[in-house]
Structures are given as structure tokens and as C-alpha cells.
Amino acid sequence: MTRYEDVRTVLSDYSVFSNAAMGMSDAGGLSQEEFERKRKGQLLAFDPPEHTHLRRILTPEFTMRRMRRLDERITEIVDEHLDLMERTGPGVDLVSHLALPIPSLVICELLGVPYSDRAEFQERASRQVDMSLPQHERMELARESQEYMRSLVVRAQADPGEDMLGMLIRDHSEVLDTDALTNIAGLLLFAGHETTANMLALGAYALLCHPDQLGWLRGHPEQAGQAVEELLRFLSVAHSGIPRVATRDVEIRGQTIRAGQQVLFALAPANRDPRFVDEPDRLDLTRKPTAHVAFGHGAHHCIGAPLARAEMRIAFPALLRRFPGLTLDLSAQEVRFRAHHVVYGVEALPVTW
């Protein structure tokens, strides 16, 4: 599905287009027991009402009100890394100095994951979603990631902290066992840094390639929230999501989809559908925010969207304010992109000022 309207139809109707129906067909050679353990607590592996129950447990940690309370800490983290950029430069890689460490540190603090482990889990996560690698290698990386999260869960179960993992253990241990906690924490850790890091880097690239828009945002930092929505629509760093499976025969625009067939949805073309938005290939930060699908839609709309928005809303204006002469340190055509990754982005973004 590539049209905006069709993508929203698929994502909103879980009774016809199911996440849970992927089942063992996507188990990668796992036994039934292994599959069920990896599925426990996985928001992406269930439809309502099971999904609703899991989401209700996590939602209080990602409300807009809770994110607003985090603004001060996010601002501190952003300023610390801008200070480091200033001391190191002029001339740094914006990915390693700003885009990656900000969301990584935020999600580590929220979850209770040691920030000292960031290099290891970031490297593993990046390779895990590199579709150019052999499947067996990516599966081994997934196993390593799960074992790492399990060790953190077991440690937290023995001594729950004040972080999100500690909260889940104290308040929901009767419904969330070690497997479920491991899977929940693993998903939040991956999604909490991988997607936002790529949006920060790719968003900076887009702004530097559109100096008129960069200038507008620098002059209107109070409109950063609106600008972030347009950047999300324009860039759509998450190509798709978990494929849905049709639970019955259904017809969309004359195309018959049979029960049991997989349905893929493409978020980037949906967000640039001319039937959805005028001049879709033009970056316009003054555009009225649209109901884009960069975070998905329906029951599986990204639970961490308020956190990602907060990080971008704070980071982009702060970066432009601190470095009024910010520019690419190479030509736009020389920037290398993560073409084979599940989450789109740039390999590096050398900048100077």
C-alpha cells in the first residue's frame, strides 16, 4: 500500500489486517516454545484486546504531560552535547556528537539502562536492522540483544530502581514475567534511540539543504513543534512496520487481497501522496501540521512519539541558535545514506561553522 488513504485503512482495521496473524510463519526457525517466549510483551505482535492491555501499562510513561516534565532534562542533555561540539570543533560528525547520543542518553535514563553500554547496543541495533546482512547474522544479533536486556531485567528484579523498568517490575510483576519485561525493554530501547537519532541527523541534513527553511526555523524557534511535524512528514525515516496479514478476503481499489496474504505499507510515499498534501515534495516548515503517518496510525501508533517529538522540538532550535554559521563540511551529494536499513538515515554528517 502506498496511497495515504489506503495506508490509513490498513493500519486502522486490525480485524482485517492483523499483526498477530504473522504467527509462526515469521518465526525464523524457532520452536513454538521459543517463539512464544520472544512474543511475550511484544506490542508489535498482538492485536487488541491483548495489545490494548499491554499499551495501557506503558502509556502513562509516554503522555504529553510526562514528556513536558522531561523538557528540562532533555534541554540539559542537548546543551551538554552542544558544548562538547563547540569544544571539539569547528568540524564534527553531527551523528556521533549530537544526533545519536541525545536520544540514547534520554532513553537510557528513562529505562534504567547503563549509558556506558551505549556503544555496544547502538552498534548491535544498527547492524540488526541492516537488511544487507545475512539473515542468520541478524538473528544472532537479535539473540545477543535479548540476552543483554534479560541481564538488565534480572538485575532490576533484584533491586528495582525509580526508572521505567523498576516501575514495571513493582507495579505489574503479576502480569509481566522476565520474558515479557525483556521484550518490552528491548523494543523501547531500540525504538527510543534508533529512529529519533536518524530523524535528528536526517532532519539537520534536510535543513542544511534548504537554507530558506533553516533560516525560518532559526528566526521562529517557538514554531519548532510545527517544523518537526513537517520534517517527519517530509522524511518518514521508518519505511514501514510489521507486515499485516489479511484475516479474510478483502478488496481495495479493485485489488483482491486473499486471507493469509501479507500486506506491506509504505509510509514515505503515503506522506507524499498529492491527494493528501499539496506540493508534497516541497519542504515547507510553515505548512499547517498534517495528520501524517510517520509514526504509523491506529492501534499501533508509535507509543514513544511524544518523546521523539520533544527531543526534536528542543534539539533543532538549540543547534541552530548555538551555531549560526552551521553548514555541511562536504557537498550534499557526498553524504552517504543508510539505504539498506529498516530505519533510513545518514551514515555520518560532517558539519562545520
XYZ file of N, CA and C in Angstrom, residues 47-250:
612
model
N -2.797 -7.931 18.477
C -3.900 -7.038 18.164
C -4.686 -6.802 19.449
N -5.539 -5.772 19.473
C -6.454 -5.642 20.614
C -7.316 -6.903 20.742
N -7.700 -7.323 21.946
C -7.540 -6.585 23.211
C -6.200 -6.837 23.916
N -5.423 -7.872 23.505
C -4.145 -8.135 24.176
C -3.213 -6.920 24.048
N -3.165 -6.348 22.850
C -2.317 -5.184 22.621
C -2.768 -4.004 23.490
N -4.062 -3.814 23.599
C -4.601 -2.708 24.395
C -4.160 -2.818 25.851
N -4.188 -4.037 26.374
C -3.789 -4.258 27.766
C -2.320 -3.900 27.969
N -1.454 -4.339 27.056
C -0.034 -4.022 27.161
C 0.208 -2.522 27.040
N -0.458 -1.911 26.087
C -0.253 -0.483 25.839
C -0.722 0.347 27.030
N -1.802 -0.086 27.671
C -2.320 0.649 28.823
C -1.306 0.668 29.970
N -0.514 -0.385 30.068
C 0.522 -0.440 31.101
C 1.610 0.598 30.835
N 1.945 0.788 29.561
C 3.073 1.644 29.202
C 2.693 3.097 28.946
N 1.468 3.350 28.521
C 1.066 4.686 28.098
C 1.345 5.775 29.128
N 1.100 5.555 30.438
C 1.344 6.636 31.399
C 2.770 7.187 31.368
N 3.733 6.359 30.934
C 5.124 6.808 30.891
C 5.425 7.674 29.673
N 4.492 7.735 28.704
C 4.761 8.457 27.461
C 3.700 9.502 27.150
N 2.993 9.981 28.157
C 1.998 11.018 27.930
C 2.676 12.349 27.634
N 1.952 13.257 26.962
C 2.498 14.579 26.675
C 2.861 15.303 27.976
N 2.044 15.129 29.025
C 2.322 15.788 30.301
C 3.642 15.293 30.888
N 3.844 13.967 30.819
C 5.094 13.402 31.342
C 6.278 13.892 30.505
N 6.105 13.978 29.192
C 7.191 14.431 28.336
C 7.536 15.893 28.610
N 6.514 16.703 28.888
C 6.776 18.115 29.202
C 7.632 18.233 30.454
N 7.426 17.321 31.411
C 8.237 17.345 32.622
C 9.688 16.958 32.320
N 9.896 16.264 31.217
C 11.247 15.868 30.818
C 11.974 16.958 30.044
N 11.256 18.009 29.641
C 11.858 19.045 28.804
C 13.147 19.600 29.405
N 13.135 19.857 30.708
C 14.310 20.441 31.347
C 15.516 19.512 31.237
N 15.301 18.224 31.476
C 16.418 17.284 31.397
C 16.890 17.117 29.949
N 15.951 17.063 28.998
C 16.347 16.956 27.584
C 17.158 18.180 27.180
N 16.734 19.352 27.628
C 17.469 20.590 27.329
C 18.883 20.524 27.888
N 19.043 20.014 29.102
C 20.370 19.868 29.698
C 21.247 18.951 28.854
N 20.674 17.825 28.429
C 21.438 16.858 27.628
C 21.845 17.470 26.293
N 20.910 18.177 25.650
C 21.222 18.836 24.376
C 22.335 19.857 24.569
N 22.216 20.699 25.595
C 23.228 21.735 25.825
C 24.597 21.135 26.120
N 24.629 20.042 26.886
C 25.903 19.377 27.183
C 26.597 18.926 25.907
N 25.817 18.382 24.976
C 26.429 17.879 23.746
C 26.762 19.004 22.765
N 26.013 20.089 22.808
C 26.388 21.259 22.019
C 27.681 21.864 22.555
N 27.827 21.866 23.881
C 29.088 22.343 24.485
C 30.260 21.505 23.995
N 30.076 20.189 23.980
C 31.139 19.292 23.529
C 31.462 19.529 22.056
N 30.416 19.734 21.236
C 30.642 20.063 19.824
C 31.491 21.313 19.691
N 31.141 22.338 20.492
C 31.855 23.615 20.417
C 33.312 23.459 20.821
N 33.573 22.660 21.850
C 34.954 22.443 22.296
C 35.745 21.622 21.280
N 35.066 20.706 20.600
C 35.743 19.802 19.670
C 36.007 20.461 18.328
N 35.068 21.281 17.869
C 35.117 21.849 16.531
C 35.948 23.113 16.438
N 35.774 23.855 15.348
C 34.760 23.606 14.318
C 35.091 22.391 13.458
N 34.022 21.687 13.117
C 34.131 20.486 12.320
C 33.940 19.228 13.130
N 32.726 18.647 13.110
C 32.440 17.399 13.812
C 31.458 16.581 12.967
N 31.304 15.328 13.341
C 30.257 14.494 12.766
C 29.016 14.681 13.627
N 27.972 15.230 13.051
C 26.769 15.538 13.824
C 26.074 14.270 14.323
N 26.258 13.149 13.632
C 25.636 11.904 14.079
C 26.226 11.467 15.410
N 27.545 11.345 15.476
C 28.181 10.817 16.687
C 28.242 11.833 17.816
N 28.203 13.137 17.488
C 28.325 14.157 18.530
C 26.989 14.662 19.060
N 25.898 14.471 18.304
C 24.624 15.043 18.741
C 23.442 14.118 18.482
N 23.255 13.723 17.234
C 22.027 13.010 16.859
C 21.870 11.675 17.562
N 22.962 10.942 17.706
C 22.874 9.629 18.351
C 22.923 9.701 19.877
N 23.820 10.472 20.479
C 23.891 10.449 21.942
C 22.678 11.045 22.651
N 22.001 12.028 22.072
C 20.872 12.650 22.781
C 19.755 11.646 23.056
N 19.160 11.019 22.024
C 18.085 10.061 22.330
C 18.577 8.836 23.081
N 19.827 8.453 22.871
C 20.361 7.297 23.589
C 20.413 7.568 25.083
N 20.917 8.737 25.455
C 21.023 9.071 26.872
C 19.639 9.220 27.497
N 18.719 9.840 26.776
C 17.357 10.028 27.306
C 16.692 8.685 27.567
N 16.730 7.782 26.588
C 16.039 6.501 26.768
C 16.759 5.643 27.801
N 18.084 5.742 27.891
C 18.821 5.007 28.925
C 18.378 5.448 30.311
N 18.258 6.757 30.514
C 17.831 7.266 31.814
C 16.395 6.861 32.118
N 15.530 6.909 31.113
C 14.130 6.543 31.325
C 13.985 5.073 31.701
N 14.717 4.218 30.992
C 14.575 2.775 31.194
C 15.409 2.256 32.363
N 16.507 2.928 32.635
C 17.425 2.412 33.644
C 18.508 1.546 33.034
N 18.888 1.862 31.795
C 19.946 1.133 31.091
C 21.262 1.891 31.272
N 22.356 1.214 31.634
C 23.643 1.909 31.816
C 24.089 2.600 30.529
N 24.305 3.907 30.607
C 24.720 4.644 29.416
C 26.102 4.200 28.956
N 26.871 3.642 29.866
C 28.206 3.158 29.499
C 28.135 2.007 28.501
N 26.965 1.370 28.381
C 26.792 0.258 27.438
C 26.354 0.729 26.054
N 26.222 2.051 25.867
C 25.569 2.565 24.662
C 26.282 2.165 23.375
N 27.606 2.205 23.360
C 28.329 1.899 22.124
C 28.026 0.481 21.667
N 27.955 -0.438 22.633
C 27.700 -1.838 22.306
C 26.296 -2.031 21.755
N 25.269 -1.487 22.459
C 23.921 -1.758 21.973
C 23.583 -0.932 20.735
N 24.199 0.233 20.560
C 23.965 1.019 19.351
C 24.518 0.308 18.123
N 25.712 -0.220 18.244
C 26.325 -0.949 17.127
C 25.512 -2.180 16.785
N 25.082 -2.902 17.803
C 24.298 -4.109 17.586
C 22.954 -3.776 16.935
N 22.301 -2.730 17.418
C 20.999 -2.355 16.876
C 21.119 -1.917 15.423
N 22.152 -1.143 15.120
C 22.341 -0.668 13.754
C 22.553 -1.825 12.782
N 23.353 -2.805 13.179
C 23.602 -3.952 12.306
C 22.375 -4.869 12.217
N 21.601 -4.911 13.311
C 20.426 -5.781 13.351
C 19.385 -5.373 12.310
N 19.304 -4.077 11.985
C 18.314 -3.601 11.017
C 18.938 -3.303 9.658
N 20.165 -3.782 9.454
C 20.825 -3.639 8.156
C 20.439 -4.840 7.293
N 19.511 -4.611 6.379
C 18.957 -5.718 5.593
C 19.936 -6.271 4.562
N 21.098 -5.630 4.418
C 22.102 -6.176 3.506
C 22.885 -7.309 4.157
N 22.768 -7.460 5.488
C 23.459 -8.545 6.192
C 22.655 -9.839 6.065
N 23.316 -11.001 6.096
C 22.598 -12.281 6.020
C 21.628 -12.431 7.186
N 20.529 -13.130 6.939
C 19.509 -13.277 7.970
C 20.050 -13.948 9.225
N 20.898 -14.975 9.050
C 21.403 -15.683 10.225
C 22.240 -14.762 11.097
N 22.945 -13.801 10.487
C 23.751 -12.859 11.256
C 22.853 -11.893 12.026
N 21.780 -11.428 11.379
C 20.856 -10.527 12.060
C 20.115 -11.243 13.189
N 19.817 -12.523 13.004
C 19.160 -13.284 14.066
C 20.082 -13.482 15.263
N 21.361 -13.675 15.002
C 22.324 -13.814 16.095
C 22.453 -12.496 16.859
N 22.429 -11.379 16.143
C 22.468 -10.079 16.789
C 21.223 -9.867 17.648
N 20.071 -10.325 17.151
C 18.828 -10.210 17.920
C 18.912 -11.037 19.201
N 19.525 -12.223 19.088
C 19.687 -13.068 20.274
C 20.584 -12.392 21.293
N 21.682 -11.799 20.827
C 22.595 -11.103 21.734
C 21.893 -9.928 22.414
N 21.090 -9.200 21.652
C 20.357 -8.063 22.212
C 19.388 -8.522 23.290
N 18.732 -9.639 23.028
C 17.767 -10.140 24.000
C 18.460 -10.602 25.280
N 19.601 -11.251 25.136
C 20.329 -11.697 26.317
C 20.822 -10.510 27.140
N 21.240 -9.455 26.446
C 21.674 -8.247 27.159
C 20.520 -7.660 27.961
N 19.341 -7.536 27.323
C 18.195 -6.967 28.031
C 17.750 -7.873 29.168
N 17.833 -9.168 28.972
C 17.436 -10.092 30.041
C 18.331 -9.897 31.272
N 19.617 -9.692 31.052
C 20.523 -9.499 32.196
C 20.154 -8.232 32.964
N 19.741 -7.180 32.244
C 19.332 -5.946 32.912
C 18.028 -6.135 33.677
N 17.101 -6.905 33.092
C 15.818 -7.162 33.747
C 16.026 -7.951 35.034
N 16.838 -8.993 34.966
C 17.092 -9.817 36.152
C 17.728 -8.973 37.255
N 18.652 -8.096 36.879
C 19.290 -7.215 37.859
C 18.258 -6.258 38.471
N 17.367 -5.720 37.634
C 16.349 -4.795 38.126
C 15.317 -5.500 38.986
N 15.015 -6.765 38.685
C 14.063 -7.516 39.505
C 14.589 -7.706 40.926
N 15.902 -7.836 41.049
C 16.506 -8.000 42.372
C 16.529 -6.681 43.143
N 16.586 -5.556 42.417
C 16.655 -4.249 43.081
C 16.043 -3.198 42.163
N 14.695 -3.106 42.112
C 14.029 -2.166 41.204
C 14.367 -0.720 41.529
N 14.721 0.021 40.486
C 15.032 1.431 40.665
C 13.813 2.301 40.448
N 14.043 3.622 40.289
C 12.951 4.573 40.076
C 12.685 4.815 38.602
N 13.350 4.061 37.732
C 13.175 4.204 36.296
C 11.968 3.409 35.827
N 11.741 3.424 34.511
C 10.571 2.757 33.961
C 10.605 1.252 34.185
N 11.758 0.642 34.028
C 11.875 -0.797 34.242
C 11.534 -1.148 35.690
N 12.024 -0.347 36.625
C 11.696 -0.567 38.028
C 10.205 -0.430 38.283
N 9.581 0.569 37.636
C 8.147 0.769 37.785
C 7.369 -0.440 37.280
N 7.742 -0.955 36.133
C 7.046 -2.109 35.562
C 7.166 -3.327 36.483
N 8.336 -3.488 37.084
C 8.554 -4.628 37.979
C 7.725 -4.470 39.254
N 7.729 -3.270 39.822
C 6.989 -3.057 41.074
C 5.476 -3.127 40.873
N 4.979 -2.532 39.779
C 3.531 -2.365 39.619
C 2.859 -3.451 38.791
N 3.644 -4.193 37.979
C 2.991 -5.111 37.051
C 3.639 -6.487 36.992
N 4.356 -6.866 38.047
C 5.053 -8.158 38.026
C 4.095 -9.336 37.965
N 2.834 -9.119 38.349
C 1.872 -10.228 38.316
C 1.463 -10.579 36.884
N 1.649 -9.648 35.939
C 1.279 -9.930 34.547
C 2.480 -9.897 33.601
N 3.614 -9.355 34.056
C 4.797 -9.262 33.205
C 5.927 -10.086 33.815
N 6.201 -11.249 33.216
C 7.308 -12.064 33.708
C 8.612 -11.601 33.074
N 9.689 -12.331 33.332
C 11.008 -11.923 32.841
C 11.040 -11.829 31.322
N 10.417 -12.790 30.629
C 10.396 -12.749 29.165
C 9.682 -11.506 28.658
N 8.512 -11.209 29.231
C 7.741 -10.049 28.788
C 8.497 -8.751 29.055
N 9.090 -8.624 30.237
C 9.857 -7.428 30.560
C 11.058 -7.263 29.636
N 11.711 -8.371 29.317
C 12.864 -8.328 28.411
C 12.450 -7.818 27.038
N 11.338 -8.313 26.525
C 10.886 -7.915 25.197
C 10.400 -6.471 25.167
N 9.697 -6.049 26.214
C 9.234 -4.663 26.277
C 10.426 -3.707 26.335
N 11.363 -3.987 27.229
C 12.524 -3.110 27.389
C 13.371 -3.083 26.124
N 13.522 -4.229 25.474
C 14.310 -4.286 24.249
C 13.704 -3.438 23.139
N 12.386 -3.518 22.985
C 11.713 -2.722 21.960
C 11.837 -1.236 22.255
N 11.625 -0.847 23.517
C 11.695 0.566 23.871
C 13.115 1.112 23.717
N 14.113 0.312 24.067
C 15.498 0.759 23.928
C 15.847 0.976 22.462
N 15.475 0.010 21.621
C 15.784 0.128 20.191
C 15.029 1.302 19.570
N 13.706 1.311 19.754
C 12.890 2.347 19.129
C 13.197 3.723 19.713
N 13.614 3.754 20.978
C 13.846 5.027 21.653
C 15.083 5.757 21.199
N 16.032 5.060 20.579
C 17.215 5.787 20.117
C 17.420 5.700 18.613
N 17.092 4.572 17.997
C 17.411 4.368 16.583
C 16.632 5.321 15.677
N 15.331 5.420 15.878
C 14.512 6.243 14.987
C 14.768 7.735 15.204
N 14.790 8.169 16.457
C 14.973 9.597 16.726
C 16.366 10.061 16.311
N 17.367 9.238 16.536
C 18.727 9.598 16.117
C 18.781 9.849 14.614
N 18.134 8.992 13.861
C 18.144 9.172 12.407
C 17.313 10.381 11.984
N 16.219 10.673 12.695
C 15.437 11.865 12.375
C 16.230 13.125 12.675
N 16.976 13.141 13.778
C 17.772 14.322 14.111
C 18.843 14.581 13.051
N 19.539 13.527 12.642
C 20.604 13.691 11.648
C 20.042 14.015 10.270
N 19.035 13.259 9.853
C 18.463 13.491 8.532
C 17.715 14.823 8.489
N 17.090 15.199 9.616
C 16.422 16.492 9.682
C 17.408 17.637 9.546
N 18.569 17.515 10.209
C 19.603 18.537 10.079
C 20.100 18.619 8.642
N 20.268 17.477 8.000
C 20.690 17.447 6.596
C 19.663 18.169 5.725
N 18.373 17.864 5.941
C 17.314 18.496 5.148
C 17.323 20.008 5.331
N 17.512 20.463 6.576
C 17.541 21.902 6.829
C 18.743 22.558 6.164
N 19.892 21.914 6.239
C 21.101 22.478 5.632
C 20.998 22.514 4.101
N 20.197 21.610 3.548
C 19.987 21.600 2.094
C 18.866 22.555 1.673
N 18.150 23.108 2.655
C 17.083 24.074 2.388
C 17.330 25.303 3.262
N 18.311 26.134 2.902
C 18.697 27.258 3.759
C 17.561 28.228 4.053
N 16.590 28.345 3.154
C 15.461 29.231 3.442
C 14.645 28.697 4.617
N 14.464 27.369 4.671
C 13.719 26.763 5.768
C 14.527 26.795 7.064
N 15.832 26.578 6.945
C 16.707 26.678 8.118
C 16.628 28.087 8.706
N 16.673 29.092 7.827
C 16.594 30.474 8.282
C 15.270 30.782 8.957
N 14.186 30.224 8.410
C 12.864 30.455 9.019
C 12.810 29.866 10.423
N 13.319 28.636 10.588
C 13.274 27.998 11.894
C 14.163 28.735 12.889
N 15.324 29.199 12.423
C 16.202 29.963 13.324
C 15.499 31.236 13.796
N 14.707 31.834 12.939
C 14.007 33.055 13.302
C 12.700 32.831 14.033
N 12.209 31.582 14.019
C 10.935 31.267 14.672
C 11.077 30.004 15.530
N 11.964 30.021 16.529
C 12.172 28.811 17.333
C 10.925 28.376 18.090
N 10.024 29.318 18.343
C 8.783 28.965 19.044
C 7.865 28.098 18.182
N 8.146 28.039 16.880
C 7.365 27.213 15.964
C 8.040 25.864 15.690
N 8.962 25.471 16.570
C 9.713 24.226 16.347
C 8.801 23.007 16.298
N 7.742 22.996 17.101
C 6.821 21.861 17.079
C 6.195 21.674 15.719
N 5.762 22.767 15.106
C 5.192 22.724 13.760
C 6.234 22.271 12.749
N 7.460 22.785 12.889
C 8.535 22.419 11.966
C 8.844 20.932 12.052
N 8.831 20.381 13.261
C 9.105 18.955 13.448
C 8.076 18.107 12.714
N 6.804 18.506 12.750
C 5.767 17.729 12.064
C 6.007 17.702 10.562
N 6.436 18.820 9.994
C 6.710 18.853 8.565
C 7.947 18.019 8.228
N 8.967 18.080 9.076
C 10.149 17.248 8.843
C 9.796 15.766 8.931
N 8.961 15.388 9.875
C 8.521 13.994 9.992
C 7.794 13.549 8.726
N 6.900 14.400 8.234
C 6.169 14.060 7.009
C 7.115 13.964 5.822
N 8.002 14.921 5.706
C 8.884 15.029 4.551
C 9.893 13.888 4.491
N 10.359 13.420 5.666
C 11.452 12.452 5.711
C 10.994 11.016 5.935
N 10.043 10.773 6.825
C 9.499 9.415 7.057
C 10.612 8.379 7.189
N 11.438 8.471 8.231
C 12.617 7.611 8.328
C 12.270 6.135 8.523
N 11.102 5.843 9.087
C 10.669 4.440 9.186
C 9.949 4.084 7.889
N 10.536 3.190 7.120
C 9.974 2.869 5.813
C 8.567 2.311 5.940
N 8.404 1.380 6.893
C 7.147 0.646 7.000
C 6.983 0.241 8.455
N 6.638 -0.975 8.674
C 6.464 -1.508 10.010
C 6.242 -2.999 9.890
N 5.685 -3.603 10.924
C 5.402 -5.034 10.865
C 4.355 -5.297 9.787
N 4.616 -6.200 8.855
C 3.598 -6.505 7.838
C 2.309 -6.995 8.492
N 1.203 -6.634 7.900
C -0.088 -7.142 8.356
C -0.458 -8.375 7.531
N -1.328 -9.196 8.100
C -1.843 -10.362 7.379
C -3.357 -10.237 7.279
N -3.884 -10.408 6.086
C -5.329 -10.328 5.884
C -6.014 -11.516 6.572
N -7.017 -11.228 7.376
C -7.738 -12.291 8.079
C -8.897 -12.838 7.248
N -9.248 -12.132 6.171
C -10.291 -12.597 5.256
C -10.045 -11.960 3.899
N -10.703 -12.458 2.883
C -10.596 -11.844 1.565
C -11.150 -10.420 1.630
N -10.420 -9.501 1.016
C -10.858 -8.107 1.016
C -10.398 -7.457 -0.282
